[in-house]
PDB file of C-alpha atoms in Angstrom:
ATOM      1  CA  MET A   1       9.646   4.669 -23.626  1.00 84.00           C
ATOM      2  CA  LEU A   2       7.133   1.843 -23.107  1.00 93.00           C
ATOM      3  CA  GLN A   3       6.894   1.010 -26.802  1.00 94.00           C
ATOM      4  CA  HIS A   4      10.679   0.782 -27.042  1.00 95.00           C
ATOM      5  CA  ALA A   5      10.755  -1.444 -23.949  1.00 95.00           C
ATOM      6  CA  ILE A   6       8.132  -3.755 -25.469  1.00 97.00           C
ATOM      7  CA  GLN A   7      10.107  -4.228 -28.682  1.00 96.00           C
ATOM      8  CA  GLN A   8      13.368  -4.806 -26.824  1.00 96.00           C
ATOM      9  CA  ALA A   9      11.857  -7.246 -24.316  1.00 96.00           C
ATOM     10  CA  VAL A  10      10.192  -9.276 -27.055  1.00 97.00           C
ATOM     11  CA  LYS A  11      13.353  -9.331 -29.154  1.00 95.00           C
ATOM     12  CA  ALA A  12      15.380 -10.604 -26.197  1.00 95.00           C
ATOM     13  CA  ALA A  13      12.782 -13.252 -25.345  1.00 96.00           C
ATOM     14  CA  LEU A  14      12.678 -14.566 -28.908  1.00 95.00           C
ATOM     15  CA  LEU A  15      16.462 -14.678 -29.155  1.00 94.00           C
ATOM     16  CA  GLU A  16      16.554 -16.577 -25.870  1.00 94.00           C
ATOM     17  CA  ASP A  17      14.099 -19.167 -27.211  1.00 94.00           C
ATOM     18  CA  LEU A  18      15.745 -19.478 -30.623  1.00 93.00           C
ATOM     19  CA  GLY A  19      19.337 -19.868 -29.453  1.00 89.00           C
ATOM     20  CA  GLY A  20      20.567 -16.319 -30.004  1.00 82.00           C
ATOM     21  CA  SER A  21      21.220 -14.250 -33.088  1.00 65.00           C
ATOM     22  CA  GLU A  22      24.010 -16.602 -34.237  1.00 61.00           C
ATOM     23  CA  CYS A  23      21.635 -19.570 -34.474  1.00 65.00           C
ATOM     24  CA  ILE A  24      20.286 -20.168 -37.975  1.00 62.00           C
ATOM     25  CA  VAL A  25      18.324 -23.334 -37.207  1.00 71.00           C
ATOM     26  CA  GLY A  26      15.328 -21.626 -35.568  1.00 84.00           C
ATOM     27  CA  ASP A  27      12.469 -23.633 -34.076  1.00 90.00           C
ATOM     28  CA  ILE A  28      13.395 -27.195 -35.043  1.00 92.00           C
ATOM     29  CA  THR A  29       9.991 -28.546 -33.998  1.00 94.00           C
ATOM     30  CA  ALA A  30       8.009 -25.938 -35.928  1.00 93.00           C
ATOM     31  CA  ASN A  31      10.184 -26.694 -38.955  1.00 91.00           C
ATOM     32  CA  LEU A  32       8.519 -30.121 -39.153  1.00 94.00           C
ATOM     33  CA  ILE A  33       5.466 -28.275 -40.542  1.00 94.00           C
ATOM     34  CA  PRO A  34       5.354 -27.535 -44.292  1.00 95.00           C
ATOM     35  CA  GLU A  35       6.631 -23.971 -44.796  1.00 92.00           C
ATOM     36  CA  PRO A  36       3.550 -22.591 -46.603  1.00 94.00           C
ATOM     37  CA  GLN A  37       0.964 -24.033 -44.184  1.00 96.00           C
ATOM     38  CA  HIS A  38      -1.381 -21.537 -42.516  1.00 97.00           C
ATOM     39  CA  ILE A  39      -3.412 -22.042 -39.337  1.00 97.00           C
ATOM     40  CA  LYS A  40      -5.874 -20.232 -37.139  1.00 98.00           C
ATOM     41  CA  VAL A  41      -5.533 -20.378 -33.341  1.00 98.00           C
ATOM     42  CA  ASN A  42      -7.272 -18.989 -30.268  1.00 98.00           C
ATOM     43  CA  ILE A  43      -5.689 -17.843 -27.023  1.00 98.00           C
ATOM     44  CA  ILE A  44      -8.013 -18.807 -24.171  1.00 98.00           C
ATOM     45  CA  THR A  45      -7.874 -18.061 -20.452  1.00 98.00           C
ATOM     46  CA  ARG A  46      -8.531 -21.001 -18.162  1.00 98.00           C
ATOM     47  CA  GLU A  47      -9.308 -18.824 -15.148  1.00 98.00           C
ATOM     48  CA  ASP A  48     -10.916 -15.494 -14.301  1.00 98.00           C
ATOM     49  CA  CYS A  49      -8.449 -12.641 -14.752  1.00 98.00           C
ATOM     50  CA  VAL A  50      -7.768  -9.032 -15.633  1.00 98.00           C
ATOM     51  CA  VAL A  51      -6.153  -8.880 -19.072  1.00 98.00           C
ATOM     52  CA  ALA A  52      -2.810  -7.122 -19.551  1.00 98.00           C
ATOM     53  CA  GLY A  53      -0.148  -7.511 -22.220  1.00 98.00           C
ATOM     54  CA  LYS A  54      -1.802  -7.247 -25.627  1.00 98.00           C
ATOM     55  CA  GLU A  55       1.020  -5.187 -27.128  1.00 98.00           C
ATOM     56  CA  TRP A  56       3.633  -7.755 -26.075  1.00 98.00           C
ATOM     57  CA  VAL A  57       1.672 -10.464 -27.901  1.00 98.00           C
ATOM     58  CA  ASN A  58       1.323  -8.233 -30.962  1.00 98.00           C
ATOM     59  CA  ALA A  59       5.044  -7.473 -30.968  1.00 98.00           C
ATOM     60  CA  THR A  60       5.975 -11.151 -30.641  1.00 97.00           C
ATOM     61  CA  PHE A  61       4.138 -12.218 -33.761  1.00 97.00           C
ATOM     62  CA  GLN A  62       4.941  -9.069 -35.731  1.00 97.00           C
ATOM     63  CA  GLN A  63       8.658  -9.548 -35.123  1.00 96.00           C
ATOM     64  CA  LEU A  64       8.384 -13.109 -36.408  1.00 95.00           C
ATOM     65  CA  ASP A  65       6.090 -12.471 -39.374  1.00 96.00           C
ATOM     66  CA  LYS A  66       4.316  -9.222 -40.228  1.00 96.00           C
ATOM     67  CA  GLY A  67       1.741 -11.243 -42.154  1.00 97.00           C
ATOM     68  CA  ILE A  68       0.272 -12.749 -38.978  1.00 98.00           C
ATOM     69  CA  LYS A  69      -3.157 -11.308 -38.144  1.00 98.00           C
ATOM     70  CA  ILE A  70      -4.472 -10.919 -34.586  1.00 98.00           C
ATOM     71  CA  ASP A  71      -8.126 -10.227 -33.823  1.00 98.00           C
ATOM     72  CA  TRP A  72      -8.470  -9.250 -30.167  1.00 98.00           C
ATOM     73  CA  LYS A  73     -11.792  -9.959 -28.454  1.00 98.00           C
ATOM     74  CA  VAL A  74     -10.846  -8.170 -25.216  1.00 98.00           C
ATOM     75  CA  GLU A  75      -9.027  -5.046 -24.045  1.00 98.00           C
ATOM     76  CA  ASP A  76      -6.266  -4.568 -21.505  1.00 98.00           C
ATOM     77  CA  ALA A  77      -7.698  -3.841 -18.023  1.00 98.00           C
ATOM     78  CA  GLN A  78     -10.833  -5.845 -18.848  1.00 98.00           C
ATOM     79  CA  HIS A  79     -12.086  -8.400 -16.317  1.00 98.00           C
ATOM     80  CA  VAL A  80     -12.855 -11.698 -18.074  1.00 98.00           C
ATOM     81  CA  LYS A  81     -14.214 -15.069 -17.027  1.00 98.00           C
ATOM     82  CA  SER A  82     -12.595 -18.471 -17.360  1.00 98.00           C
ATOM     83  CA  ASP A  83     -12.715 -20.010 -20.877  1.00 98.00           C
ATOM     84  CA  THR A  84     -12.964 -16.608 -22.561  1.00 98.00           C
ATOM     85  CA  VAL A  85     -11.329 -16.397 -25.995  1.00 98.00           C
ATOM     86  CA  LEU A  86      -8.911 -13.486 -25.718  1.00 98.00           C
ATOM     87  CA  CYS A  87      -7.910 -13.340 -29.373  1.00 98.00           C
ATOM     88  CA  GLU A  88      -7.862 -15.174 -32.690  1.00 98.00           C
ATOM     89  CA  ILE A  89      -4.564 -15.429 -34.574  1.00 98.00           C
ATOM     90  CA  SER A  90      -4.113 -16.511 -38.178  1.00 98.00           C
ATOM     91  CA  GLY A  91      -1.078 -16.868 -40.400  1.00 98.00           C
ATOM     92  CA  ASN A  92       1.957 -19.014 -41.081  1.00 96.00           C
ATOM     93  CA  ALA A  93       1.863 -22.119 -38.894  1.00 96.00           C
ATOM     94  CA  ARG A  94       5.605 -22.249 -38.281  1.00 95.00           C
ATOM     95  CA  MET A  95       5.782 -18.640 -37.112  1.00 95.00           C
ATOM     96  CA  ILE A  96       2.678 -18.796 -34.913  1.00 96.00           C
ATOM     97  CA  LEU A  97       3.898 -21.910 -33.117  1.00 96.00           C
ATOM     98  CA  THR A  98       7.395 -20.451 -32.781  1.00 96.00           C
ATOM     99  CA  GLY A  99       5.972 -17.380 -31.051  1.00 96.00           C
ATOM    100  CA  GLU A 100       3.414 -19.241 -28.953  1.00 97.00           C
ATOM    101  CA  ARG A 101       5.364 -19.597 -25.702  1.00 97.00           C
ATOM    102  CA  THR A 102       6.972 -16.153 -25.800  1.00 97.00           C
ATOM    103  CA  ALA A 103       3.591 -14.483 -26.374  1.00 98.00           C
ATOM    104  CA  LEU A 104       1.882 -16.515 -23.651  1.00 98.00           C
ATOM    105  CA  ASN A 105       4.709 -15.892 -21.173  1.00 98.00           C
ATOM    106  CA  PHE A 106       4.231 -12.150 -21.448  1.00 98.00           C
ATOM    107  CA  LEU A 107       0.443 -12.294 -21.440  1.00 98.00           C
ATOM    108  CA  GLN A 108       0.127 -14.729 -18.528  1.00 98.00           C
ATOM    109  CA  THR A 109       2.635 -12.844 -16.352  1.00 98.00           C
ATOM    110  CA  LEU A 110       1.223  -9.377 -16.972  1.00 98.00           C
ATOM    111  CA  SER A 111      -2.372 -10.561 -16.624  1.00 98.00           C
ATOM    112  CA  GLY A 112      -1.363 -12.250 -13.374  1.00 98.00           C
ATOM    113  CA  THR A 113       0.050  -8.955 -12.111  1.00 98.00           C
ATOM    114  CA  ALA A 114      -3.051  -7.002 -13.138  1.00 98.00           C
ATOM    115  CA  THR A 115      -5.354  -9.576 -11.553  1.00 98.00           C
ATOM    116  CA  VAL A 116      -3.602  -9.448  -8.172  1.00 97.00           C
ATOM    117  CA  VAL A 117      -3.598  -5.648  -8.220  1.00 97.00           C
ATOM    118  CA  ALA A 118      -7.318  -5.534  -8.985  1.00 97.00           C
ATOM    119  CA  ASP A 119      -7.949  -7.839  -6.034  1.00 95.00           C
ATOM    120  CA  TYR A 120      -5.977  -5.562  -3.716  1.00 96.00           C
ATOM    121  CA  VAL A 121      -7.665  -2.424  -5.072  1.00 96.00           C
ATOM    122  CA  LYS A 122     -11.037  -3.984  -4.387  1.00 95.00           C
ATOM    123  CA  ALA A 123     -10.022  -4.380  -0.739  1.00 93.00           C
ATOM    124  CA  LEU A 124      -9.572  -0.593  -0.503  1.00 94.00           C
ATOM    125  CA  GLY A 125     -13.326  -0.167  -0.890  1.00 90.00           C
ATOM    126  CA  ASP A 126     -14.416   3.474  -1.102  1.00 90.00           C
ATOM    127  CA  SER A 127     -11.263   4.769   0.592  1.00 92.00           C
ATOM    128  CA  GLU A 128      -9.278   7.574  -1.060  1.00 93.00           C
ATOM    129  CA  THR A 129      -6.040   5.716  -0.288  1.00 95.00           C
ATOM    130  CA  LYS A 130      -4.097   4.779  -3.432  1.00 96.00           C
ATOM    131  CA  LEU A 131      -2.365   1.446  -4.003  1.00 97.00           C
ATOM    132  CA  LEU A 132       1.239   1.720  -5.231  1.00 97.00           C
ATOM    133  CA  ASP A 133       3.696  -0.754  -6.690  1.00 97.00           C
ATOM    134  CA  THR A 134       7.444  -0.889  -5.920  1.00 96.00           C
ATOM    135  CA  ARG A 135      10.721  -1.583  -7.733  1.00 96.00           C
ATOM    136  CA  LYS A 136      10.468  -5.255  -6.730  1.00 96.00           C
ATOM    137  CA  THR A 137       9.754  -6.326 -10.288  1.00 96.00           C
ATOM    138  CA  LEU A 138      10.966  -9.275 -12.349  1.00 94.00           C
ATOM    139  CA  PRO A 139      14.355  -8.432 -13.921  1.00 92.00           C
ATOM    140  CA  GLY A 140      13.900  -6.934 -17.365  1.00 92.00           C
ATOM    141  CA  MET A 141      10.146  -6.558 -16.833  1.00 95.00           C
ATOM    142  CA  ARG A 142      10.050  -3.236 -14.941  1.00 96.00           C
ATOM    143  CA  LEU A 143       7.984  -1.169 -17.374  1.00 97.00           C
ATOM    144  CA  ALA A 144       5.881  -4.166 -18.376  1.00 97.00           C
ATOM    145  CA  GLN A 145       4.819  -4.921 -14.804  1.00 98.00           C
ATOM    146  CA  LYS A 146       4.383  -1.238 -13.993  1.00 98.00           C
ATOM    147  CA  TYR A 147       1.998  -1.075 -16.958  1.00 98.00           C
ATOM    148  CA  ALA A 148       0.134  -4.163 -15.721  1.00 98.00           C
ATOM    149  CA  VAL A 149      -0.298  -2.530 -12.303  1.00 98.00           C
ATOM    150  CA  THR A 150      -2.205   0.336 -13.928  1.00 98.00           C
ATOM    151  CA  CYS A 151      -4.388  -2.189 -15.783  1.00 98.00           C
ATOM    152  CA  GLY A 152      -5.386  -3.586 -12.394  1.00 98.00           C
ATOM    153  CA  GLY A 153      -6.283  -0.151 -11.036  1.00 98.00           C
ATOM    154  CA  GLY A 154      -3.095   0.534  -9.075  1.00 98.00           C
ATOM    155  CA  LYS A 155      -0.702   3.462  -9.360  1.00 97.00           C
ATOM    156  CA  ASN A 156       2.996   3.514 -10.135  1.00 97.00           C
ATOM    157  CA  HIS A 157       5.529   4.495  -7.514  1.00 95.00           C
ATOM    158  CA  ARG A 158       8.857   5.713  -8.927  1.00 93.00           C
ATOM    159  CA  ILE A 159       9.849   3.881 -12.098  1.00 94.00           C
ATOM    160  CA  GLY A 160      13.513   3.577 -11.162  1.00 94.00           C
ATOM    161  CA  LEU A 161      16.356   5.188  -9.287  1.00 94.00           C
ATOM    162  CA  TYR A 162      16.323   8.270 -11.501  1.00 93.00           C
ATOM    163  CA  ASP A 163      12.862   9.831 -11.256  1.00 93.00           C
ATOM    164  CA  ALA A 164      12.180  10.252  -7.522  1.00 94.00           C
ATOM    165  CA  TYR A 165      14.013  10.187  -4.211  1.00 96.00           C
ATOM    166  CA  LEU A 166      13.410   7.414  -1.705  1.00 97.00           C
ATOM    167  CA  ILE A 167      15.771   7.975   1.201  1.00 97.00           C
ATOM    168  CA  LYS A 168      16.014   4.756   3.205  1.00 96.00           C
ATOM    169  CA  GLU A 169      17.850   3.575   6.310  1.00 94.00           C
ATOM    170  CA  ASN A 170      21.228   3.041   4.643  1.00 96.00           C
ATOM    171  CA  HIS A 171      21.065   6.404   2.856  1.00 96.00           C
ATOM    172  CA  ILE A 172      20.285   8.119   6.173  1.00 96.00           C
ATOM    173  CA  LEU A 173      23.206   6.401   7.921  1.00 95.00           C
ATOM    174  CA  ALA A 174      25.581   7.323   5.104  1.00 96.00           C
ATOM    175  CA  CYS A 175      24.382  10.960   5.032  1.00 96.00           C
ATOM    176  CA  GLY A 176      24.476  11.359   8.792  1.00 96.00           C
ATOM    177  CA  SER A 177      20.820  12.184   9.431  1.00 96.00           C
ATOM    178  CA  ILE A 178      17.402  12.498   7.850  1.00 97.00           C
ATOM    179  CA  ALA A 179      17.783  16.293   7.754  1.00 97.00           C
ATOM    180  CA  ASN A 180      21.160  16.096   6.000  1.00 97.00           C
ATOM    181  CA  ALA A 181      19.852  13.680   3.395  1.00 97.00           C
ATOM    182  CA  ILE A 182      16.804  15.810   2.602  1.00 97.00           C
ATOM    183  CA  GLU A 183      18.833  19.024   2.455  1.00 96.00           C
ATOM    184  CA  LYS A 184      21.281  17.487  -0.004  1.00 96.00           C
ATOM    185  CA  ALA A 185      18.435  16.148  -2.135  1.00 97.00           C
ATOM    186  CA  ARG A 186      16.844  19.615  -2.324  1.00 95.00           C
ATOM    187  CA  GLN A 187      20.169  21.129  -3.365  1.00 96.00           C
ATOM    188  CA  MET A 188      20.815  18.573  -6.090  1.00 96.00           C
ATOM    189  CA  HIS A 189      17.330  18.274  -7.601  1.00 96.00           C
ATOM    190  CA  PRO A 190      14.918  20.856  -6.161  1.00 95.00           C
ATOM    191  CA  ASP A 191      12.197  19.865  -8.617  1.00 94.00           C
ATOM    192  CA  ILE A 192      12.105  16.153  -7.694  1.00 95.00           C
ATOM    193  CA  PRO A 193       9.850  14.944  -4.843  1.00 94.00           C
ATOM    194  CA  VAL A 194      11.666  13.725  -1.745  1.00 97.00           C
ATOM    195  CA  GLU A 195      10.377  10.672   0.085  1.00 97.00           C
ATOM    196  CA  VAL A 196      11.883   9.360   3.309  1.00 98.00           C
ATOM    197  CA  GLU A 197      11.393   5.946   4.879  1.00 97.00           C
ATOM    198  CA  VAL A 198      11.028   6.016   8.672  1.00 97.00           C
ATOM    199  CA  GLU A 199      10.921   3.158  11.145  1.00 96.00           C
ATOM    200  CA  ASN A 200       9.459   4.844  14.228  1.00 97.00           C
ATOM    201  CA  LEU A 201       7.612   7.956  15.392  1.00 97.00           C
ATOM    202  CA  ASP A 202      10.826   9.757  16.346  1.00 97.00           C
ATOM    203  CA  GLU A 203      12.116   9.451  12.782  1.00 97.00           C
ATOM    204  CA  LEU A 204       8.704  10.582  11.556  1.00 98.00           C
ATOM    205  CA  SER A 205       9.114  13.807  13.545  1.00 97.00           C
ATOM    206  CA  GLN A 206      12.571  14.326  12.040  1.00 97.00           C
ATOM    207  CA  ALA A 207      11.218  13.869   8.524  1.00 97.00           C
ATOM    208  CA  LEU A 208       8.373  16.300   9.204  1.00 97.00           C
ATOM    209  CA  ASP A 209      10.788  18.909  10.590  1.00 97.00           C
ATOM    210  CA  ALA A 210      12.879  18.540   7.414  1.00 97.00           C
ATOM    211  CA  ASN A 211       9.763  19.024   5.228  1.00 96.00           C
ATOM    212  CA  ALA A 212       9.795  15.703   3.398  1.00 97.00           C
ATOM    213  CA  ASP A 213       7.205  15.573   0.612  1.00 97.00           C
ATOM    214  CA  ILE A 214       6.270  11.964   1.337  1.00 97.00           C
ATOM    215  CA  ILE A 215       7.018   9.849   4.393  1.00 98.00           C
ATOM    216  CA  MET A 216       6.959   6.070   4.183  1.00 98.00           C
ATOM    217  CA  LEU A 217       5.972   4.309   7.391  1.00 97.00           C
ATOM    218  CA  ASP A 218       7.950   1.088   7.297  1.00 96.00           C
ATOM    219  CA  ASN A 219       6.355  -1.825   9.174  1.00 93.00           C
ATOM    220  CA  PHE A 220       4.432   0.446  11.558  1.00 95.00           C
ATOM    221  CA  THR A 221       1.783  -1.143  13.748  1.00 94.00           C
ATOM    222  CA  LEU A 222      -1.793  -0.096  13.152  1.00 94.00           C
ATOM    223  CA  ASP A 223      -1.785   1.997  16.339  1.00 95.00           C
ATOM    224  CA  ASP A 224       1.457   3.754  15.391  1.00 96.00           C
ATOM    225  CA  THR A 225       0.069   4.396  11.914  1.00 96.00           C
ATOM    226  CA  ARG A 226      -2.967   6.079  13.446  1.00 96.00           C
ATOM    227  CA  GLN A 227      -0.688   8.196  15.618  1.00 97.00           C
ATOM    228  CA  ALA A 228       1.445   9.096  12.605  1.00 97.00           C
ATOM    229  CA  VAL A 229      -1.626  10.397  10.765  1.00 96.00           C
ATOM    230  CA  VAL A 230      -2.472  12.617  13.753  1.00 96.00           C
ATOM    231  CA  LEU A 231       1.099  13.910  14.094  1.00 96.00           C
ATOM    232  CA  THR A 232       1.452  14.611  10.374  1.00 96.00           C
ATOM    233  CA  LYS A 233      -1.810  16.594  10.049  1.00 92.00           C
ATOM    234  CA  GLY A 234      -1.472  16.733   6.273  1.00 89.00           C
ATOM    235  CA  LYS A 235       1.991  18.374   6.336  1.00 95.00           C
ATOM    236  CA  SER A 236       3.379  15.479   4.277  1.00 97.00           C
ATOM    237  CA  LYS A 237       1.861  12.644   2.307  1.00 97.00           C
ATOM    238  CA  LEU A 238       1.959   9.351   4.185  1.00 97.00           C
ATOM    239  CA  GLU A 239       2.713   5.980   2.635  1.00 97.00           C
ATOM    240  CA  VAL A 240       2.453   2.651   4.463  1.00 97.00           C
ATOM    241  CA  SER A 241       4.731  -0.208   3.436  1.00 95.00           C
ATOM    242  CA  GLY A 242       6.015  -3.498   4.795  1.00 91.00           C
ATOM    243  CA  ASN A 243       4.173  -6.800   5.163  1.00 85.00           C
ATOM    244  CA  ILE A 244       1.188  -5.543   3.211  1.00 91.00           C
ATOM    245  CA  THR A 245      -1.406  -8.248   2.677  1.00 86.00           C
ATOM    246  CA  LYS A 246      -4.864  -8.038   1.192  1.00 83.00           C
ATOM    247  CA  GLU A 247      -6.291  -8.621   4.650  1.00 82.00           C
ATOM    248  CA  ARG A 248      -4.432  -5.605   6.117  1.00 88.00           C
ATOM    249  CA  ILE A 249      -5.269  -3.203   3.294  1.00 92.00           C
ATOM    250  CA  ALA A 250      -8.858  -2.477   4.327  1.00 88.00           C
ATOM    251  CA  GLU A 251      -7.961  -1.532   7.907  1.00 89.00           C
ATOM    252  CA  LEU A 252      -4.949   0.535   6.843  1.00 92.00           C
ATOM    253  CA  ALA A 253      -7.003   2.421   4.264  1.00 88.00           C
ATOM    254  CA  GLN A 254      -9.507   3.457   6.921  1.00 90.00           C
ATOM    255  CA  VAL A 255      -6.743   5.065   9.006  1.00 93.00           C
ATOM    256  CA  GLY A 256      -6.385   7.860   6.474  1.00 92.00           C
ATOM    257  CA  VAL A 257      -2.962   7.327   4.866  1.00 95.00           C
ATOM    258  CA  ASP A 258      -2.456   8.568   1.315  1.00 96.00           C
ATOM    259  CA  TYR A 259      -0.748   5.510  -0.124  1.00 97.00           C
ATOM    260  CA  ILE A 260      -0.192   1.826   0.537  1.00 97.00           C
ATOM    261  CA  SER A 261       2.680   0.196  -1.347  1.00 97.00           C
ATOM    262  CA  SER A 262       3.311  -3.506  -1.774  1.00 95.00           C
ATOM    263  CA  GLY A 263       6.132  -5.419  -3.419  1.00 94.00           C
ATOM    264  CA  ALA A 264       3.931  -8.508  -3.507  1.00 93.00           C
ATOM    265  CA  LEU A 265       1.983  -7.043  -6.420  1.00 95.00           C
ATOM    266  CA  THR A 266       4.892  -7.711  -8.752  1.00 96.00           C
ATOM    267  CA  LYS A 267       7.333 -10.083  -7.040  1.00 93.00           C
ATOM    268  CA  HIS A 268       4.823 -12.699  -5.862  1.00 92.00           C
ATOM    269  CA  VAL A 269       2.909 -12.757  -9.118  1.00 91.00           C
ATOM    270  CA  GLN A 270       1.326 -16.048 -10.217  1.00 94.00           C
ATOM    271  CA  ALA A 271       0.851 -16.407 -13.951  1.00 97.00           C
ATOM    272  CA  ILE A 272      -2.656 -16.819 -15.332  1.00 98.00           C
ATOM    273  CA  ASP A 273      -3.411 -20.199 -16.910  1.00 98.00           C
ATOM    274  CA  LEU A 274      -3.672 -19.557 -20.655  1.00 98.00           C
ATOM    275  CA  SER A 275      -3.653 -21.878 -23.640  1.00 97.00           C
ATOM    276  CA  LEU A 276      -3.252 -21.523 -27.393  1.00 97.00           C
ATOM    277  CA  ARG A 277      -5.347 -23.942 -29.444  1.00 97.00           C
ATOM    278  CA  VAL A 278      -5.460 -24.566 -33.205  1.00 96.00           C
ATOM    279  CA  VAL A 279      -9.002 -24.094 -34.493  1.00 94.00           C
ATOM    280  CA  GLY A 280      -8.506 -24.168 -38.213  1.00 82.00           C
TER     281      GLY A 280
END
């Protein structure tokens, strides 16, 4: 599934840059270079980061020209320092420069995601609480960013709307109650975990009575989170979400919840500063 997503995402990105499949002109700037000319280039990071996205870079250049060679000096999930050479690329000059921005866009975005996640995971310290992502990903980049989260040491929440229940406020209102929503979910897909989002301790009690597998505490105060842990007593897994910052993670982890989820890991991502430089 991931490999297919990589190929499709890269294909779409290249078509976007080259004017679509109907365009026969290609990269008009790269076409200034003599067709047979070969070059060697390095991709370099200009800041400390956690690397993620090698396969997207590989796919970019392979789709353009299978003769392009890439020698990686690092691995995904590796922490690297500023000015580290990530890889050396050699081959046809036109094709390398055509693929430059597409390859860097994937690598800088996914490395940015992985780097933020690693920073958040570090804030958990020695806690057993796990850091989760959300569905708040860049459009078309769901599996890519979910992969980058794992490179940073985080865990994936549900991938989409099809692989796990997350019963939220509007679902509860439409179903009539938390109990009704959970009962219907069990009837339809008894083998799929059921998670319910609650906004107060009364709703927490309702979710516990209905035997939810996971209960998400949405924007609970620290004191209410502590109380929720006591009330739950391990009967359901507890997830904390809403306004999660790096500063809050350490104190929330010490309360004893099972998971902390944050949309900021993927939707507030800042790309890593990378550059591609001709070296020969």
